[in-house]
XYZ file of C-alpha atoms in Angstrom:
585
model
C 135.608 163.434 4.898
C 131.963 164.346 5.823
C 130.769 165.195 9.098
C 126.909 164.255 10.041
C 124.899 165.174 12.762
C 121.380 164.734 14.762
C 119.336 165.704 17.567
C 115.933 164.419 17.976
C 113.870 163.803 20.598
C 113.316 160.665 22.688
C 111.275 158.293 20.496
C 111.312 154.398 20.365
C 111.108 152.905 16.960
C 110.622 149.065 15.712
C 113.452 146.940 15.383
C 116.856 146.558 18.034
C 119.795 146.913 16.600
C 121.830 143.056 17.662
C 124.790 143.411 20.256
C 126.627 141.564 17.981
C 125.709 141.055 14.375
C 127.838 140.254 10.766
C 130.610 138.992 13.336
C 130.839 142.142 15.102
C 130.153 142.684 18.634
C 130.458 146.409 19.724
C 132.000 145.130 23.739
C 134.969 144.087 21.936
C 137.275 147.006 20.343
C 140.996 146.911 18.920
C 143.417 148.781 21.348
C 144.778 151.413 19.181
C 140.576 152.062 18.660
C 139.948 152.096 21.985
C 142.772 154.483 22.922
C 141.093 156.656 19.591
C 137.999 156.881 21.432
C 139.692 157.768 24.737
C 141.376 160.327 22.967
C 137.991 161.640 21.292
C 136.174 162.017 24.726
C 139.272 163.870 26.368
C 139.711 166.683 23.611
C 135.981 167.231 23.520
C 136.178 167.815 26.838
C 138.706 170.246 26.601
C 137.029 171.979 23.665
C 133.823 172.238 26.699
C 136.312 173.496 29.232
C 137.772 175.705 26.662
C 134.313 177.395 26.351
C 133.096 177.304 29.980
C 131.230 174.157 29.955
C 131.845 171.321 32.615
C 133.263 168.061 30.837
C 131.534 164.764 29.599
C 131.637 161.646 31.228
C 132.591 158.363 29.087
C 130.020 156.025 29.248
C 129.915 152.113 28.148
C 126.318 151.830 26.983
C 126.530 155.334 24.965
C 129.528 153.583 23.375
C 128.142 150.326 22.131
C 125.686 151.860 20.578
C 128.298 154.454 18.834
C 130.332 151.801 17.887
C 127.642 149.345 16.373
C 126.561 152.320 14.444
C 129.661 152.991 13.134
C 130.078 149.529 11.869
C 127.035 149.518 10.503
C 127.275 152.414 8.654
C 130.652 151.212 6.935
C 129.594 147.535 6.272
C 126.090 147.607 5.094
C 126.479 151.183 3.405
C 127.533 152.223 0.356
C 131.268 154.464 0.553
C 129.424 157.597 -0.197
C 126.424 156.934 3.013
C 126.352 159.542 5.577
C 123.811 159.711 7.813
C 122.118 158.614 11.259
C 119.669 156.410 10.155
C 121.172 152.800 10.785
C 119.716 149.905 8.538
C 117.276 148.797 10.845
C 115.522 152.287 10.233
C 116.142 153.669 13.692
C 118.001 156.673 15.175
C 120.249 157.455 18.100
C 117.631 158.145 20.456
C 116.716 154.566 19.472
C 119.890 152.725 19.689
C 121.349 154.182 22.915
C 118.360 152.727 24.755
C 118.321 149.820 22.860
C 122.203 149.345 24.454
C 121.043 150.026 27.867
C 121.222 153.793 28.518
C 118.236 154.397 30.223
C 118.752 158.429 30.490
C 117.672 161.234 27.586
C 119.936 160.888 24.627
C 119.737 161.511 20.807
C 122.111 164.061 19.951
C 125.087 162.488 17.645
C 128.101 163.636 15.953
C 129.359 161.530 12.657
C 132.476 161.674 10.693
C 131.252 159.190 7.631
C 135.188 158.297 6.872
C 137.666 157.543 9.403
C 139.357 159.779 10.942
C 141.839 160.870 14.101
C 140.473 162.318 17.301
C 142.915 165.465 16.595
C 140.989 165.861 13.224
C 137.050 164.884 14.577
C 137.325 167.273 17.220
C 138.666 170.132 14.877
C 135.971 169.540 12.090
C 132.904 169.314 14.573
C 134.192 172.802 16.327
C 134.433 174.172 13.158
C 130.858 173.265 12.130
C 127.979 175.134 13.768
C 125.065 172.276 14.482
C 128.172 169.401 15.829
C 129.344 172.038 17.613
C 126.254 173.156 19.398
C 126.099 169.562 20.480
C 129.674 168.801 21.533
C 129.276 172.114 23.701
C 125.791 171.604 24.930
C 125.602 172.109 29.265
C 122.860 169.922 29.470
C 124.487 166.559 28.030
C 126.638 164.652 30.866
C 127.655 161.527 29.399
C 129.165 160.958 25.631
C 129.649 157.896 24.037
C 132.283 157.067 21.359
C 132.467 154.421 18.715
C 135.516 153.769 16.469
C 135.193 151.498 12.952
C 138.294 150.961 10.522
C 138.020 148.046 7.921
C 141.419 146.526 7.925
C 140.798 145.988 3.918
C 140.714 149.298 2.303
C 141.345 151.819 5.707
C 137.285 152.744 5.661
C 135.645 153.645 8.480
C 133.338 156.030 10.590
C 133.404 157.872 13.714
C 130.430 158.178 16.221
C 129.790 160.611 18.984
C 126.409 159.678 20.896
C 125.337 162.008 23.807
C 123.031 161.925 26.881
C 122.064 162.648 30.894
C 120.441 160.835 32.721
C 118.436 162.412 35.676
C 119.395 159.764 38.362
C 123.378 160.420 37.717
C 125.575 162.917 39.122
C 128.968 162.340 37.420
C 132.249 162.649 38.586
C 135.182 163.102 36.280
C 139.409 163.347 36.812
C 140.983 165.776 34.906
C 138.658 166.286 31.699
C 138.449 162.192 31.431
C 141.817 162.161 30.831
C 143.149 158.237 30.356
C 146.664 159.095 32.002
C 148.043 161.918 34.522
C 151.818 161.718 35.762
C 151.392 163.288 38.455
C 148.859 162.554 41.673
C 147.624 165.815 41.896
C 144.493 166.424 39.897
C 141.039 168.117 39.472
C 137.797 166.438 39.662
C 134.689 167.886 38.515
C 131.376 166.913 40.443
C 127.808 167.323 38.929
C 125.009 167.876 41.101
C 122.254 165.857 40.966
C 119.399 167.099 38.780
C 116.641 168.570 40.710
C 112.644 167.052 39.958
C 111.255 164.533 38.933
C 108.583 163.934 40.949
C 108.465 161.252 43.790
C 111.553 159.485 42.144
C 113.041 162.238 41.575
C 116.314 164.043 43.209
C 117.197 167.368 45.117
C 120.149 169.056 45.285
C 123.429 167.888 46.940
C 123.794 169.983 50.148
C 127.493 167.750 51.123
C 129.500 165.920 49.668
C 132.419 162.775 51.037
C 135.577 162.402 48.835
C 138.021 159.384 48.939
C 140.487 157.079 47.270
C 138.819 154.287 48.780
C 135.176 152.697 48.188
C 134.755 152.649 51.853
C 135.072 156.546 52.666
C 137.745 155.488 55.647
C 138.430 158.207 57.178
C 136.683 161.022 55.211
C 134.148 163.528 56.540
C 131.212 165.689 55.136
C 132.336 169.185 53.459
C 129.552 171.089 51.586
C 129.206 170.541 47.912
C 131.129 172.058 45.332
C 131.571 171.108 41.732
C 135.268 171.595 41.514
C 137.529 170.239 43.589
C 141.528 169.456 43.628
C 142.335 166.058 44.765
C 145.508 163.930 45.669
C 145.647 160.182 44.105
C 147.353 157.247 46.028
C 150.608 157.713 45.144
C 152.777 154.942 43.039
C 151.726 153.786 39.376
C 148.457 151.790 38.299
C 144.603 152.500 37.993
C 143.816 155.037 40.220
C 139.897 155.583 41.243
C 138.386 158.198 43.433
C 134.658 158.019 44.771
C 132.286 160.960 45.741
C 129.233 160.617 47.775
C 126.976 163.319 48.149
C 123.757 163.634 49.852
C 120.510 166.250 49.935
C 118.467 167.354 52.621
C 116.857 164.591 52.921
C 119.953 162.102 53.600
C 119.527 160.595 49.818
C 122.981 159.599 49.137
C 124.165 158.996 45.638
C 128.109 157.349 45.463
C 130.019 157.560 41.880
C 133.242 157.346 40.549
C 135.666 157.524 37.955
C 139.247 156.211 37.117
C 142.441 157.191 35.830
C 145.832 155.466 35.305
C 148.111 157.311 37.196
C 151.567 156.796 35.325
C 153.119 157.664 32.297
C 152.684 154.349 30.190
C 149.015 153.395 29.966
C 148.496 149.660 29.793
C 146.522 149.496 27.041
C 145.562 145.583 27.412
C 144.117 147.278 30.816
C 142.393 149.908 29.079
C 138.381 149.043 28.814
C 134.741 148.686 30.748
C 136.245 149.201 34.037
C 137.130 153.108 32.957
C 133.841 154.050 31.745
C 130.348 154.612 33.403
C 127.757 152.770 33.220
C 124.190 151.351 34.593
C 122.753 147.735 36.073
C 119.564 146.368 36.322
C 120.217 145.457 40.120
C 121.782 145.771 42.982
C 122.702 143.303 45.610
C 122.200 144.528 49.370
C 124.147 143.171 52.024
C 124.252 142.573 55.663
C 120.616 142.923 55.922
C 119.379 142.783 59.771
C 115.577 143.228 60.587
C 116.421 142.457 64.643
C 113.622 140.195 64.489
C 111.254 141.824 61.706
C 110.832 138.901 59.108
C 110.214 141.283 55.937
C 112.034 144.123 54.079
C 111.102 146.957 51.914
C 113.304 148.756 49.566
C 113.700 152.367 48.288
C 115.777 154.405 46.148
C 114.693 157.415 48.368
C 111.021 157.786 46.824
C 109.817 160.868 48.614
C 106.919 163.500 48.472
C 107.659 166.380 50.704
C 105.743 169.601 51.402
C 108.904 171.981 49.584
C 107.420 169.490 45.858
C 106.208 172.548 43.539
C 103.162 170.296 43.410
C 101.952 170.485 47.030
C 99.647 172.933 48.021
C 96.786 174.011 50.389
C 93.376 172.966 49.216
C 91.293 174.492 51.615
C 90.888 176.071 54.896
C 93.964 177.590 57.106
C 97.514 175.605 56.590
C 100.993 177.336 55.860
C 104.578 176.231 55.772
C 106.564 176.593 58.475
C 110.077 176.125 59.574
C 110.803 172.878 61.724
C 114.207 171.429 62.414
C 112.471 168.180 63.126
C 111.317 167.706 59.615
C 112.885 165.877 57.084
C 114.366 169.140 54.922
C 113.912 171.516 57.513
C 110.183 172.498 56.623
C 106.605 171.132 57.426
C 103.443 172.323 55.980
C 100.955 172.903 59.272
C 97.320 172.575 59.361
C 95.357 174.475 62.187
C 91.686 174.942 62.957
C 89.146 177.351 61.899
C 87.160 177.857 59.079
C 85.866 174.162 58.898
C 88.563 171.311 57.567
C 91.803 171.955 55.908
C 93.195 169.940 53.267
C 96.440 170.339 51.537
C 97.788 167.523 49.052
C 100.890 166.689 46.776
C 101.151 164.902 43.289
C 103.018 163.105 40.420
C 102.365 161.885 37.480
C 105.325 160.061 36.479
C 106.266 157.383 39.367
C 106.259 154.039 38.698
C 103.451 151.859 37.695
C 101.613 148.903 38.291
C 103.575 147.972 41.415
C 102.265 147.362 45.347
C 104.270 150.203 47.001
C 103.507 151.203 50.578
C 103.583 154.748 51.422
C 104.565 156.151 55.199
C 103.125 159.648 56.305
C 105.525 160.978 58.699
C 102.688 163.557 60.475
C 102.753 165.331 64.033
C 100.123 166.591 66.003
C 100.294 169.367 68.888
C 97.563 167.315 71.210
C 97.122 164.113 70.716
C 94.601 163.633 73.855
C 91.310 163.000 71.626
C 89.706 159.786 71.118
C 88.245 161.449 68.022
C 89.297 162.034 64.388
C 92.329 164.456 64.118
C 93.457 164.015 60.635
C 93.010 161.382 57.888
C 95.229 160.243 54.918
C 94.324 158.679 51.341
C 96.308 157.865 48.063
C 94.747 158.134 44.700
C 96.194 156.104 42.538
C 95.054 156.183 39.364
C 91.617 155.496 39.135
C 91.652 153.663 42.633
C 91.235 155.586 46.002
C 93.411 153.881 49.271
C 92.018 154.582 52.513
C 91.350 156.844 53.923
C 93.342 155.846 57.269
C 91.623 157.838 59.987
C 93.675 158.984 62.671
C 92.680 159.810 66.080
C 94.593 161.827 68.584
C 95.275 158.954 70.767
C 96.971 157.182 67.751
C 100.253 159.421 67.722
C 102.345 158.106 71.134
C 102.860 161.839 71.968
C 102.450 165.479 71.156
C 104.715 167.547 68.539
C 106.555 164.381 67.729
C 106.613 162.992 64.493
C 105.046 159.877 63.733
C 104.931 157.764 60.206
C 101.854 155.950 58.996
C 101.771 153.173 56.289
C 98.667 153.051 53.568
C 99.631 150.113 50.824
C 98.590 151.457 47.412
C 98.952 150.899 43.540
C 99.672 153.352 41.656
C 97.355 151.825 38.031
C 97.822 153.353 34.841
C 94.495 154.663 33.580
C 94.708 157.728 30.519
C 91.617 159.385 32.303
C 93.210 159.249 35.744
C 97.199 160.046 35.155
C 97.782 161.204 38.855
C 99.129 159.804 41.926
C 98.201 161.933 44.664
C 98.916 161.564 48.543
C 96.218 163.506 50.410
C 96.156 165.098 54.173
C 93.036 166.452 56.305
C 92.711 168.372 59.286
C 89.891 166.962 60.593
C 89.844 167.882 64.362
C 90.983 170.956 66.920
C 94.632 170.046 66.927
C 97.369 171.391 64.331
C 98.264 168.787 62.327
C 102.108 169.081 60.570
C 102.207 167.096 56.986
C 106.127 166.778 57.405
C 106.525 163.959 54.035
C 105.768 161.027 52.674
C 108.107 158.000 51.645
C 107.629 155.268 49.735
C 108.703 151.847 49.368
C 108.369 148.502 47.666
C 106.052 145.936 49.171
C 107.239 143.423 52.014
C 109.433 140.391 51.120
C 110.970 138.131 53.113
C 114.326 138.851 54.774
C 117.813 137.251 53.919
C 120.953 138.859 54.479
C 122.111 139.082 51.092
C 119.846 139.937 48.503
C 119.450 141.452 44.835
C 116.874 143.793 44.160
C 115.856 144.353 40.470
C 115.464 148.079 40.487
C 112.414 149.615 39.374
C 113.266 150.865 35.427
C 116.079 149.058 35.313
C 118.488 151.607 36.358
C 120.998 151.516 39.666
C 123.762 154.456 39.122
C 125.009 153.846 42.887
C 121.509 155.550 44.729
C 121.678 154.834 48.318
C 118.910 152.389 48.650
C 116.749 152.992 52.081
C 115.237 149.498 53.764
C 112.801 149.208 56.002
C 112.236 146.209 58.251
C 108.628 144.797 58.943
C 106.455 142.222 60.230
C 103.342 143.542 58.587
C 102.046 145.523 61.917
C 105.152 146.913 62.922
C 108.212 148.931 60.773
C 111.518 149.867 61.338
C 113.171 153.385 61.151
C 115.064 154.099 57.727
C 117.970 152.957 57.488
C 120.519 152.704 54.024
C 121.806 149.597 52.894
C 125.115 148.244 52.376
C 125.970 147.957 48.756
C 129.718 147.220 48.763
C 131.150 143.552 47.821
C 132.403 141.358 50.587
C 135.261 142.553 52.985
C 137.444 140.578 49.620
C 137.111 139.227 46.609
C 139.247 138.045 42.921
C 138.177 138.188 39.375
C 138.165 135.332 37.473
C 138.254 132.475 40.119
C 141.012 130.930 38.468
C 143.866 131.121 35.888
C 145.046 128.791 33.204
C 148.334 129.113 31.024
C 149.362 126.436 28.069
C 153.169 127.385 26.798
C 155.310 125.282 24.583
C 158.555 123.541 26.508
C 161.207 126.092 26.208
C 158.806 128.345 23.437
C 157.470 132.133 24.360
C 155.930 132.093 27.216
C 151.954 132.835 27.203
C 150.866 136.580 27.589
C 150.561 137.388 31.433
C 146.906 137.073 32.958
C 144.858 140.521 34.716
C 143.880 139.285 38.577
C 141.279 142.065 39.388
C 141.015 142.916 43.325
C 138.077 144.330 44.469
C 138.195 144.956 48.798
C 134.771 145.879 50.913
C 134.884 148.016 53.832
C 136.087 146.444 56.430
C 139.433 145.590 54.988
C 142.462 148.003 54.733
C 145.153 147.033 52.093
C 146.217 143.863 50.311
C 148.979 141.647 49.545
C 149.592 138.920 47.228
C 152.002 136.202 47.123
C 152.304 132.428 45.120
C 153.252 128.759 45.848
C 154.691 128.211 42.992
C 158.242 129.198 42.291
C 157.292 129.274 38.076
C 154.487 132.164 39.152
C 155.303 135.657 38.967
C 153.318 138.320 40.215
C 153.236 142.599 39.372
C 150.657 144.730 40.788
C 149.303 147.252 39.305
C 146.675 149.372 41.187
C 143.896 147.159 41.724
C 144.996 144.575 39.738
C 147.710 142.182 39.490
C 149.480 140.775 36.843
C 150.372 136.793 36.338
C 152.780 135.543 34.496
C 154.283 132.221 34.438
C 157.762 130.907 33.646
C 158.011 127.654 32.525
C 162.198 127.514 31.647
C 162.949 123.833 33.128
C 159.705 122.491 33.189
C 159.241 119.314 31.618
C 155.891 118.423 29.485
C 152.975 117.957 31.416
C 150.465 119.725 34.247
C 150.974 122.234 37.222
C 148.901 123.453 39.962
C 149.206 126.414 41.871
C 147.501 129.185 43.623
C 147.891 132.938 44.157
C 146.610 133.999 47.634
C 145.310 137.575 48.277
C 145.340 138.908 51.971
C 144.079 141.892 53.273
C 143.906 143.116 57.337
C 140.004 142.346 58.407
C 139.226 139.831 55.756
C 140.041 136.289 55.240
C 142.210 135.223 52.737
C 141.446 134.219 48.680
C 143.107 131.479 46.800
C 143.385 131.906 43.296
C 144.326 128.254 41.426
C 146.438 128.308 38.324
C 147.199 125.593 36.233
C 149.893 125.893 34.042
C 150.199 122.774 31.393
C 153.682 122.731 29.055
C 153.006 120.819 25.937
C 156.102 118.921 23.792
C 154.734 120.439 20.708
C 152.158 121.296 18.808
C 150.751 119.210 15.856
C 147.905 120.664 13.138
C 144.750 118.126 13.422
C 142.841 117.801 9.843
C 139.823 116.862 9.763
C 137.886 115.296 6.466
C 135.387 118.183 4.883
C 132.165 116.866 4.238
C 129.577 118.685 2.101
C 126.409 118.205 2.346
């Protein structure tokens, strides 16, 4: 066997690699793979916990591209190939993104021949560029793709790595598949700090729970490690972690484990790993009478940015537990105006945002100019929005502005800057600046395509509107209804008195609001098994005579109505083999 490996940095290259070419379609993997790759990600991880570094977490679109790789490189390569160049000409880098992972990623482990996780992990230790990246601290994620050719037993193993800036991990026990017992060990990445205006800060708290809802839990400072207790019993066990910063930007993950000691493998799959969407729906929007709604994934410029600064004349941070983060930068007379600004050159493009100057002033008796705002964006100046004293509804009391700007992509003109004078005799506190997406109309449900493409479970901030007037902050709802099944329905065909058809995965997903949940059938040929979150059905059709039955499974849960699932179960006579003429043309 032959290991391979590759690091590069992030470039896109022509061509996209097809979700599912030759017959193969990388979202659909054998069990005993799938259990391989499990396997993989969990002994890497303790070969990183071995040496100090926190563990990897498994994610889907890392994996699709390992595993398309993988087939390629065993299908359309010769037995000797080894390599990371698939046969579209592109690299990792390339196809990670071109699967959906929108972080950093490019690093990749091979094995060109197939091999067991036991021996993949052991080779790429024992080689000194795989394992520089199987132990590197700054990947978070790993993706891992399984091929075996049932024909001759070739195949090739792929181990894609990456981070992405907007995701904060957590992970149960290494990414272990299975625990027996309920106590465990989560590990709990902080977010990474920068990144300008989109960007994140540090997690100052942090909410644990079994439950999507948080019921019941309270704020405790962060910490990366942390021991935990599962719900007790057998099944898929999940456990979520919110944290937030300074600035009340919340960020909600979570990971899943089975707790037991018999993994279902039929279970095993996309639910276990992370992953990102393009959207996110928002619910139980309410603008009290405001028409229009703004969204954010808590875009922010603050004074505490290693890009703001003082321009001119006197201004200094202070201390101020009224400001957002604890700190405001203050502008006071003397020595003519003072100007202080803050900028970025990597927040998002081409799109109407609005931005909202939170600012105070310590006399706001003048009719006159006190301060004034603009936004460069670009190559186009916004504003400036003169304030007078008389505009802010009282002294030392913070007030927010809105300016509507673009921020245009121009090569001479890369920056988007927010810019504050003091233009009068009163001090003038620059406490921060947030920014949101243009006005839309209101409904109470709706999906937001996030900027990029990327939602990894960011508390999204809304602000109502009618135009002249805004709302305070507040952070959306993102949970599902109070309760809800997956698929809608069930269908079984079984011979009369043959094997009866393997049992159908009911998938339960509850919304705050609801506590618990029960299921029960109106049919005396359904059976039912939970498991976790799910619940099994099976049918038994001993006695039935040929022909077609309806039924339904009903889920109930305290604070939510009830859901009906139909099943139709039909029981044949036999079965008889249709031919049908060939015709060449």
């Amino acid at each position: 066997m032959v290991l391979s490996l590759f690091s590069s940095l992030f470039v896109l290259l022509a061509g996209l690699p097809a979700r599912a070419q030759g017959g193969f379609d990388p979202t659909i993997q054998a069990p005993e793979l799938l259990l391989n790759e499990a396997r993989t990600v969990y002994l890497g991880n303790l070969a990183r916990r071995n040496q100090g570094v926190p563990p990897l977490r498994w994610n889907l679109q890392l994996t699709r591209a390992a595993r398309w790789y993988s087939w390629d490189s065993t299908e359309n390569r010769p037995p000797n190939f080894c390599g990371h160049q698939d046969t579209n000409g592109n690299w990792p880098d390339y196809r990670a993104r071109a699967f959906g992972y929108r972080g950093w990623a490019g690093a990749e482990n091979a094995f060109c021949g197939y091999v067991t996780p036991e021996y993949a992990i052991e080779g790429w230790m024992n080689s000194t560029g795989h394992r520089a990246n199987l132990l590197d601290p700054n990947s978070r994620e790993v993706g891992l793709g399984y091929y075996r050719r049932a024909g001759d037993g070739r195949g090739y193993v792929t181990q894609d790595f990456g981070v992405d800036a907007v995701y904060a991990p957590v992970i149960i026990e290494n990414e272990a598949v299975t625990t027996t017992s309920p106590a465990v060990n989560l590990y709990i990445y902080d977010r990474l700090a920068g990144g300008g205006f989109a960007g994140m800060s540090a997690a100052t708290e942090m909410m644990v729970s079994n439950d999507p809802c948080f019921l019941g839990s309270a704020w405790e400072p962060y910490t990366a490690n942390k021991a935990w207790t599962l719900d007790g019993g057998q099944g898929w066990r999940s456990v979520y972690v919110k944290t937030r910063d300074a600035f009340s930007r919340t960020l909600t993950v979570s990971d899943t484990i089975y707790l037991g000691a018999n993994v279902p493998l039929g279970e095993l799959g996309d639910a276990q790993l992370s992953t990102t969407q393009p959207e996110v729906t928002l619910r139980n929007l309410d603008g009290g009478g405001l028409p229009m709604v703004q969204f954010s994934l808590g875009w922010l410029a603050d004074d505490t940015f290693p890009t703001f600064g003082k321009l001119w004349g006197n201004g200094e941070r202070i201390t101020d537990p009224a400001a957002w983060g604890g700190t405001a930068f203050r502008l006071y007379p003397g020595a003519g105006e003072s100007s202080a600004w803050v900028w970025d050159m990597g927040f998002i493009k081409g799109a109407p945002m609005v931005a909202y100057f939170r600012l105070k002033v310590n006399d706001n008796t003048s009719a006159g100019e006190v301060a004034r705002v603009v936004v460069k964006g670009g190559d186009v100046t916004y504003g400036p929005l003169s304030l007078r004293g008389v505009d802010f509804a009282a002294p030392g009391r913070y007030q927010e502005f809105a300016l509507n700007f673009t921020f245009n992509n121009h090569p001479n003109h890369p920056f988007l800057i927010f810019q504050f004078w003091r233009s009068g005799n009163a001090d003038v506190f620059v406490d921060a600046v947030s920014i949101f997406t243009a006005p839309q109309p209101l409904s109470p449900t709706m999906t937001w395509p996030v900027p990029g493409g990327n939602y990894r479970g960011q508390g999204v901030w809304v602000r109502y509107t009618d135009g002249a007037r805004f709302s305070a902050i507040v952070e959306a709802h993102t949970t599902p209804p109070a309760l809800s099944t997956s698929p809608a329905s069930l269908a079984f065909v079984v011979m009369r008195d043959g094997h009866p058809p393997a049992p159908a995965t009911l998938n339960v997903t509850q919304g705050c609001g609801s506590t618990g949940w029960q299921a029960s059938a109106d049919a005396s040929w359904l059976q039912l098994e939970r498991s976790g979150n799910a619940l099994r059905v099976s049918v038994n059709a001993s006695g039935l005579s040929a022909g077609t039955y309806t039924g339904a499974v009903t889920i109930s849960a305290a604070g939510a109505s009830p859901v009906a699932v139909p099943v139709r179960l039909t029981v044949l006579d036999a079965a008889h083999a249709v031919y049908i003429p060939l015709a060449r043309r």
